[in-house]
Amino acid sequence: MSLIWTLIVGGIIGWFAGLILGRDVPGGVIGNIIAGIVGAWLGSLILGEWGPELGGFFIIPALIGAVIVVLILSAILSSTRKKN
């Protein structure tokens, strides 16, 4: 059950990061989940573990990390689209 909870919270974090930036996360729902989980990992590395916790994620660092991940992904994908 904790895996399902992790996927749900990761998806919500990734979706919310896309809303903050006004950009769609590439890959739809799966992209949101990946951006949320990778963003949580990155945010915890950069900012540490603080703030409210939900589903094993510290929400504020996870959200900031997910925003960074979405920015990087959208920049990479937009540069590859311009080349083609």
XYZ file of N, CA, C and O in Angstrom:
336
model
N 0.823 -1.196 0.000
C 0.000 0.000 0.000
C 0.866 1.260 0.000
O 0.460 2.272 -0.551
N 2.053 1.183 0.604
C 2.891 2.371 0.647
C 3.420 2.736 -0.739
O 3.636 3.913 -1.019
N 3.616 1.754 -1.629
C 4.047 2.050 -2.993
C 2.973 2.839 -3.726
O 3.276 3.821 -4.418
N 1.734 2.446 -3.563
C 0.630 3.165 -4.207
C 0.543 4.587 -3.667
O 0.372 5.542 -4.429
N 0.681 4.734 -2.361
C 0.631 6.056 -1.735
C 1.773 6.929 -2.245
O 1.584 8.108 -2.534
N 2.975 6.348 -2.392
C 4.129 7.080 -2.903
C 3.879 7.537 -4.336
O 4.188 8.683 -4.693
N 3.313 6.684 -5.163
C 3.022 7.047 -6.549
C 1.976 8.152 -6.632
O 2.092 9.073 -7.448
N 0.966 8.073 -5.790
C -0.081 9.102 -5.787
C 0.484 10.454 -5.358
O 0.268 11.471 -6.030
N 1.221 10.469 -4.258
C 1.776 11.739 -3.763
C 2.810 12.286 -4.749
O 2.847 13.479 -5.025
N 3.643 11.406 -5.324
C 4.612 11.841 -6.327
C 3.931 12.436 -7.540
O 4.381 13.453 -8.087
N 2.838 11.826 -7.985
C 2.083 12.355 -9.116
C 1.476 13.712 -8.828
O 1.487 14.607 -9.680
N 0.960 13.875 -7.631
C 0.366 15.169 -7.251
C 1.434 16.253 -7.177
O 1.224 17.375 -7.642
N 2.588 15.920 -6.625
C 3.679 16.900 -6.542
C 4.142 17.295 -7.940
O 4.347 18.476 -8.233
N 4.321 16.314 -8.824
C 4.723 16.615 -10.198
C 3.679 17.431 -10.943
O 4.010 18.361 -11.682
N 2.413 17.105 -10.744
C 1.326 17.847 -11.385
C 1.307 19.291 -10.884
O 1.157 20.231 -11.661
N 1.472 19.467 -9.578
C 1.446 20.811 -9.007
C 2.644 21.635 -9.474
O 2.519 22.837 -9.711
N 3.795 20.983 -9.637
C 4.971 21.695 -10.161
C 4.700 22.174 -11.589
O 5.085 23.295 -11.948
N 4.041 21.356 -12.390
C 3.663 21.772 -13.736
C 2.690 22.934 -13.729
O 2.771 23.829 -14.563
N 1.768 22.930 -12.769
C 0.828 24.051 -12.648
C 1.538 25.340 -12.256
O 1.209 26.413 -12.768
N 2.490 25.249 -11.342
C 3.228 26.436 -10.904
C 3.967 27.057 -12.082
O 3.978 28.279 -12.250
N 4.585 26.210 -12.900
C 5.355 26.714 -14.039
C 4.497 27.043 -15.243
O 4.953 27.710 -16.164
N 3.270 26.547 -15.273
C 2.411 26.766 -16.423
C 2.822 25.930 -17.624
O 2.545 26.286 -18.754
N 3.513 24.830 -17.369
C 3.965 23.934 -18.438
C 3.478 22.532 -18.136
O 3.391 22.121 -16.993
N 3.198 21.798 -19.191
C 2.826 20.402 -19.021
C 4.077 19.573 -18.791
O 5.104 19.790 -19.431
N 3.975 18.630 -17.902
C 5.069 17.711 -17.680
C 5.042 16.693 -18.812
O 3.998 16.106 -19.093
N 6.171 16.503 -19.500
C 6.185 15.511 -20.581
C 5.864 14.115 -20.052
O 6.328 13.727 -18.990
N 5.046 13.385 -20.761
C 4.720 12.020 -20.364
C 3.414 11.870 -19.619
O 3.082 10.773 -19.188
N 2.682 12.933 -19.447
C 1.380 12.851 -18.794
C 1.471 12.420 -17.345
O 2.286 12.927 -16.576
N 0.633 11.473 -16.962
C 0.553 11.021 -15.569
C 1.869 10.377 -15.135
O 2.371 10.647 -14.039
N 2.440 9.539 -16.000
C 3.709 8.891 -15.666
C 4.801 9.944 -15.497
O 5.630 9.859 -14.590
N 4.804 10.954 -16.352
C 5.765 12.048 -16.235
C 5.600 12.813 -14.933
O 6.583 13.219 -14.313
N 4.351 13.023 -14.513
C 4.093 13.687 -13.233
C 4.646 12.872 -12.068
O 5.261 13.426 -11.154
N 4.431 11.574 -12.111
C 4.912 10.710 -11.036
C 6.434 10.730 -10.989
O 7.033 10.893 -9.916
N 7.066 10.603 -12.146
C 8.526 10.603 -12.192
C 9.076 11.953 -11.740
O 10.027 12.016 -10.957
N 8.494 13.044 -12.224
C 8.955 14.374 -11.825
C 8.776 14.587 -10.328
O 9.639 15.184 -9.667
N 7.686 14.094 -9.769
C 7.458 14.239 -8.331
C 8.448 13.436 -7.497
O 8.992 13.927 -6.511
N 8.720 12.198 -7.899
C 9.628 11.348 -7.130
C 11.065 11.830 -7.275
O 11.795 11.961 -6.276
N 11.490 12.114 -8.514
C 12.851 12.621 -8.720
C 13.002 13.997 -8.075
O 14.036 14.313 -7.481
N 11.959 14.816 -8.176
C 11.995 16.135 -7.544
C 12.087 16.049 -6.033
O 12.781 16.840 -5.398
N 11.405 15.077 -5.439
C 11.499 14.891 -3.990
C 12.904 14.490 -3.585
O 13.447 14.984 -2.589
N 13.508 13.621 -4.375
C 14.878 13.201 -4.095
C 15.836 14.385 -4.239
O 16.668 14.631 -3.368
N 15.709 15.136 -5.338
C 16.574 16.279 -5.581
C 16.369 17.372 -4.537
O 17.334 17.943 -4.025
N 15.122 17.645 -4.212
C 14.830 18.666 -3.202
C 15.371 18.302 -1.833
O 15.871 19.161 -1.104
N 15.321 17.019 -1.481
C 15.868 16.584 -0.196
C 17.388 16.695 -0.185
O 17.976 17.009 0.848
N 18.018 16.441 -1.330
C 19.476 16.596 -1.403
C 19.885 18.054 -1.255
O 20.847 18.371 -0.556
N 19.159 18.932 -1.927
C 19.527 20.346 -1.927
C 19.108 21.043 -0.634
O 19.896 21.773 -0.034
N 17.881 20.820 -0.210
C 17.316 21.590 0.901
C 17.224 20.828 2.218
O 16.913 21.419 3.246
N 17.420 19.528 2.188
C 17.285 18.735 3.406
C 15.839 18.311 3.622
O 14.973 18.537 2.792
N 15.626 17.684 4.735
C 14.296 17.165 5.063
C 13.663 18.032 6.139
O 14.016 17.935 7.310
N 12.746 18.881 5.718
C 12.043 19.754 6.651
C 10.647 20.032 6.101
O 10.359 19.775 4.958
N 9.824 20.562 6.932
C 8.463 20.889 6.526
C 7.523 19.717 6.712
O 7.905 18.654 7.205
N 6.289 19.891 6.282
C 5.297 18.814 6.446
C 5.650 17.606 5.578
O 6.184 17.746 4.483
N 5.330 16.433 6.106
C 5.622 15.188 5.409
C 4.314 14.494 5.033
O 3.388 14.426 5.820
N 4.269 13.989 3.810
C 3.092 13.269 3.333
C 3.560 12.147 2.414
O 4.244 12.396 1.426
N 3.222 10.935 2.764
C 3.576 9.788 1.937
C 5.066 9.561 1.814
O 5.530 9.071 0.803
N 5.827 9.941 2.814
C 7.270 9.769 2.774
C 7.999 10.918 2.096
O 9.216 10.884 1.963
N 7.268 11.926 1.628
C 7.869 13.083 0.983
C 7.748 14.295 1.893
O 6.688 14.549 2.455
N 8.828 15.050 2.003
C 8.752 16.346 2.654
C 8.284 17.322 1.579
O 8.973 17.552 0.584
N 7.103 17.861 1.752
C 6.355 18.527 0.691
C 7.097 19.728 0.088
O 7.210 19.828 -1.136
N 7.604 20.632 0.891
C 8.202 21.858 0.353
C 9.479 21.563 -0.433
O 9.602 22.006 -1.577
N 10.448 20.810 0.117
C 11.622 20.485 -0.709
C 11.263 19.656 -1.941
O 11.852 19.833 -3.006
N 10.291 18.759 -1.818
C 9.876 17.941 -2.957
C 9.268 18.802 -4.052
O 9.542 18.591 -5.240
N 8.473 19.772 -3.687
C 7.848 20.643 -4.670
C 8.891 21.516 -5.369
O 8.863 21.671 -6.598
N 9.832 22.054 -4.613
C 10.895 22.868 -5.214
C 11.752 22.009 -6.139
O 12.108 22.427 -7.250
N 12.078 20.798 -5.708
C 12.842 19.893 -6.556
C 12.087 19.508 -7.809
O 12.661 19.422 -8.900
N 10.778 19.284 -7.699
C 9.967 18.938 -8.868
C 9.883 20.097 -9.848
O 9.899 19.883 -11.061
N 9.831 21.313 -9.343
C 9.838 22.484 -10.220
C 11.151 22.529 -11.001
O 11.160 22.787 -12.218
N 12.255 22.252 -10.339
C 13.558 22.232 -11.009
C 13.586 21.142 -12.077
O 14.048 21.371 -13.199
N 13.080 19.962 -11.739
C 13.063 18.852 -12.699
C 12.201 19.194 -13.917
O 12.602 18.956 -15.059
N 11.042 19.772 -13.698
C 10.154 20.135 -14.814
C 10.812 21.208 -15.683
O 10.730 21.150 -16.916
N 11.473 22.180 -15.076
C 12.185 23.199 -15.855
C 13.267 22.572 -16.724
O 13.396 22.906 -17.910
N 14.050 21.679 -16.151
C 15.123 21.032 -16.904
C 14.554 20.188 -18.038
O 15.022 20.259 -19.176
N 13.531 19.383 -17.742
C 12.925 18.539 -18.778
C 12.323 19.363 -19.908
O 12.509 19.044 -21.084
N 11.613 20.410 -19.573
C 10.983 21.211 -20.620
C 12.027 21.961 -21.440
O 11.862 22.135 -22.646
N 13.130 22.383 -20.812
C 14.199 23.048 -21.565
C 14.875 22.074 -22.522
O 15.147 22.414 -23.679
N 15.137 20.862 -22.058
C 15.766 19.857 -22.919
C 14.850 19.490 -24.074
O 15.278 19.426 -25.229
N 13.589 19.248 -23.767
C 12.663 18.855 -24.824
C 12.388 19.973 -25.818
O 12.218 19.726 -27.006
N 12.343 21.207 -25.351
C 12.099 22.304 -26.291
C 13.311 22.532 -27.191
O 13.153 22.876 -28.357
N 14.524 22.302 -26.675
C 15.693 22.464 -27.512
C 15.806 21.349 -28.558
O 16.243 21.578 -29.670
N 15.377 20.138 -28.194
C 15.406 19.053 -29.178
C 14.310 19.217 -30.213
O 14.480 18.819 -31.360
N 13.190 19.810 -29.850
C 12.106 20.045 -30.809
C 12.499 21.122 -31.824
O 12.102 21.083 -32.964
N 13.267 22.127 -31.383
C 13.689 23.188 -32.276
C 14.682 22.669 -33.315
O 14.722 23.171 -34.432
N 15.490 21.687 -32.948
C 16.474 21.136 -33.882
C 15.824 20.322 -34.982
O 16.321 20.238 -36.073
N 14.694 19.700 -34.671
C 14.037 18.841 -35.665
C 13.163 19.638 -36.541
O 12.475 20.238 -36.839
